[in-house]
Short mmCIF file of C-alpha atoms and ligand atoms in Angstrom, two decimals:
data_model
loop_
_atom_site.label_atom_id
_atom_site.label_comp_id
_atom_site.label_asym_id
_atom_site.label_seq_id
_atom_site.Cartn_x
_atom_site.Cartn_y
_atom_site.Cartn_z
CA MET A 25 17.92 51.58 23.57
CA HIS A 26 19.40 49.14 26.16
CA VAL A 27 17.50 45.79 26.71
CA ALA A 28 18.62 43.64 29.56
CA LEU A 29 20.16 40.31 28.76
CA TYR A 30 17.34 38.26 30.29
CA GLU A 31 14.75 40.31 28.39
CA ARG A 32 16.56 39.80 25.08
CA ILE A 33 16.69 35.88 25.99
CA TRP A 34 12.84 35.78 26.75
CA MET A 35 11.99 37.82 23.70
CA TRP A 36 13.99 35.49 21.25
CA ALA A 37 12.40 32.43 23.16
CA ALA A 38 8.93 33.92 22.50
CA ALA A 39 9.67 34.66 18.83
CA VAL A 40 11.16 30.97 18.30
CA LEU A 41 8.15 29.45 19.98
CA ILE A 42 5.84 31.53 17.67
CA ALA A 43 7.67 30.36 14.61
CA LEU A 44 7.65 26.82 15.79
CA PHE A 45 3.89 26.84 16.51
CA LEU A 46 3.12 28.53 13.05
CA GLY A 47 5.36 26.16 11.35
CA ALA A 48 3.70 23.20 13.07
CA ILE A 49 0.44 24.42 11.52
CA VAL A 50 2.08 24.72 8.08
CA VAL A 51 3.58 21.36 8.20
CA THR A 52 0.64 19.38 9.32
CA THR A 53 -1.62 20.92 6.93
CA ALA A 54 0.78 20.20 3.96
CA VAL A 55 2.05 16.87 5.06
CA GLN A 56 -0.59 15.19 7.16
CA ALA A 57 -3.80 16.69 5.92
CA VAL A 58 -4.80 17.87 9.42
CA GLU A 59 -7.51 20.47 8.68
CA PRO A 60 -10.65 21.83 10.24
CA PRO A 61 -13.79 20.08 8.99
CA SER A 62 -14.70 21.54 5.41
CA HIS A 63 -17.82 19.65 4.61
CA VAL A 64 -20.49 22.20 4.81
CA GLU A 65 -23.82 20.91 3.22
CA THR A 66 -27.23 22.43 4.29
CA VAL A 67 -30.54 20.82 4.39
CA ASP A 68 -33.98 22.10 5.44
CA PRO A 69 -34.86 20.40 8.70
CA ALA A 70 -38.44 21.18 8.24
CA ALA A 71 -38.50 19.47 4.81
CA LEU A 72 -36.80 16.20 5.70
CA ALA A 73 -40.04 14.38 5.44
CA THR A 74 -40.11 15.00 1.58
CA HIS A 75 -36.30 14.96 1.29
CA PRO A 76 -35.00 12.38 -1.28
CA GLU A 77 -32.36 11.10 0.94
CA PHE A 78 -33.53 11.61 4.36
CA ALA A 79 -37.39 10.94 4.00
CA GLN A 80 -36.86 7.26 4.22
CA PRO A 81 -33.28 6.91 5.16
CA ALA A 82 -31.81 3.47 4.06
CA VAL A 83 -28.41 2.06 3.65
CA THR A 84 -27.32 1.86 0.01
CA THR A 85 -24.34 0.49 -1.82
CA ARG A 86 -22.73 2.55 -4.38
CA PRO A 87 -21.47 1.04 -7.76
CA ASP A 88 -17.80 0.82 -6.37
CA GLY A 89 -18.85 -1.21 -3.37
CA SER A 90 -18.76 1.56 -0.79
CA VAL A 91 -21.81 2.08 1.37
CA ILE A 92 -23.62 5.21 2.18
CA VAL A 93 -25.87 5.52 5.22
CA PRO A 94 -28.15 8.73 5.59
CA VAL A 95 -29.18 8.90 9.37
CA VAL A 96 -31.89 11.23 10.82
CA THR A 97 -31.77 11.82 14.40
CA SER A 98 -34.69 13.14 16.39
CA MET A 99 -36.08 13.08 19.91
CA TYR A 100 -35.11 10.26 20.96
CA ALA A 101 -34.30 8.03 18.19
CA PHE A 102 -32.06 7.30 15.17
CA ALA A 103 -33.25 6.36 11.87
CA PRO A 104 -32.65 3.75 10.57
CA ASP A 105 -32.03 1.72 13.66
CA PRO A 106 -30.52 -0.89 13.63
CA ILE A 107 -28.13 -0.06 10.85
CA GLN A 108 -26.85 -3.02 8.96
CA VAL A 109 -23.66 -2.66 7.15
CA PRO A 110 -20.72 -4.90 5.80
CA ALA A 111 -17.35 -5.27 7.39
CA GLN A 112 -14.15 -4.08 5.65
CA VAL A 113 -15.97 -1.63 3.41
CA ALA A 114 -15.91 2.14 3.50
CA ILE A 115 -19.05 3.22 5.14
CA THR A 116 -20.05 6.99 4.59
CA PHE A 117 -22.49 8.19 7.30
CA ARG A 118 -24.48 11.26 6.55
CA VAL A 119 -26.21 12.61 9.62
CA THR A 120 -28.75 15.35 10.10
CA SER A 121 -31.20 16.13 12.82
CA SER A 122 -34.93 16.99 12.36
CA ASP A 123 -35.45 18.81 15.58
CA VAL A 124 -32.75 19.68 18.07
CA LEU A 125 -28.93 19.22 18.49
CA HIS A 126 -27.98 15.49 18.86
CA GLY A 127 -24.80 13.58 18.97
CA PHE A 128 -23.84 10.49 16.72
CA GLN A 129 -21.17 8.56 18.63
CA ILE A 130 -20.21 5.02 17.60
CA VAL A 131 -19.13 3.58 20.87
CA GLY A 132 -15.60 1.86 20.91
CA THR A 133 -14.62 3.76 17.53
CA ASN A 134 -13.32 7.26 16.92
CA ALA A 135 -16.58 7.95 15.00
CA ASN A 136 -18.19 10.94 16.72
CA ALA A 137 -20.28 13.60 14.88
CA MET A 138 -22.72 16.26 15.83
CA ALA A 139 -26.26 16.12 14.31
CA VAL A 140 -27.11 19.68 13.73
CA PRO A 141 -30.49 20.68 12.38
CA GLY A 142 -30.09 22.31 8.92
CA TYR A 143 -26.67 20.64 8.34
CA VAL A 144 -25.33 17.26 7.25
CA SER A 145 -22.46 15.90 8.96
CA GLN A 146 -20.47 13.35 6.86
CA PHE A 147 -17.59 10.97 7.95
CA THR A 148 -16.48 7.68 6.52
CA ILE A 149 -15.39 4.75 8.65
CA THR A 150 -14.39 1.07 7.94
CA PHE A 151 -15.43 -1.53 10.47
CA PRO A 152 -12.61 -4.24 10.48
CA GLN A 153 -14.68 -7.09 11.48
CA PRO A 154 -18.33 -8.21 12.25
CA GLY A 155 -19.94 -7.20 15.40
CA GLU A 156 -22.53 -4.91 17.08
CA TYR A 157 -21.78 -1.25 18.01
CA THR A 158 -23.99 1.05 20.07
CA ILE A 159 -24.77 4.70 18.80
CA ALA A 160 -25.02 7.08 21.48
CA CYS A 161 -26.51 10.52 21.54
CA ASN A 162 -23.77 12.65 23.40
CA GLU A 163 -25.44 15.98 23.25
CA TYR A 164 -28.11 16.68 25.80
CA CYS A 165 -31.19 16.90 23.68
CA GLY A 166 -34.23 16.61 26.35
CA LEU A 167 -35.67 14.60 29.17
CA MET A 168 -35.04 11.24 27.38
CA HIS A 169 -31.61 12.04 26.09
CA HIS A 170 -30.09 9.18 28.21
CA ALA A 171 -32.32 6.62 26.37
CA MET A 172 -31.34 7.86 22.90
CA VAL A 173 -29.20 4.78 21.70
CA GLY A 174 -29.19 2.93 18.55
CA LYS A 175 -27.36 0.00 17.10
CA ILE A 176 -25.09 -0.84 14.19
CA ILE A 177 -24.98 -4.32 13.17
CA VAL A 178 -21.64 -5.09 11.03
CA LYS A 179 -21.88 -8.33 9.09
CU1 LIG B 204 -30.24 13.14 21.42
CU2 LIG B 204 -29.25 13.40 23.29
#
């Protein structure tokens, strides 16, 4: 079968591109730990009021000094609010929702998670220095969505 020269060039170019892209996935997964979220943890959104962690969400310090912050989002507030955490310490946020989909974005940082009813979104962040941060809900959740803000005080 005769394949024209330009056709062959483009076939090889496409094959090389596919190999490059697949290779990039393999390399970033193996070397740079770039992966999709794998933290899948469920919680009954209707039973949050009696949940040991989320019934009275409060900032707690682990024995190793790291801090864990359970957060319950609901129309149209974050709990706890304000959240007081220390600077230069790894802070693990565990965020869920008691009603509808909300957002949990710490403005001015790269921390940005969805608060999905039935699931716990978890991420860890370290604040380099003391200050105040705004938490914004960035998923439309109802008429007062624009007023759903919280505060983090880093000491
Ligand atoms: Cu909560 Cu928008």
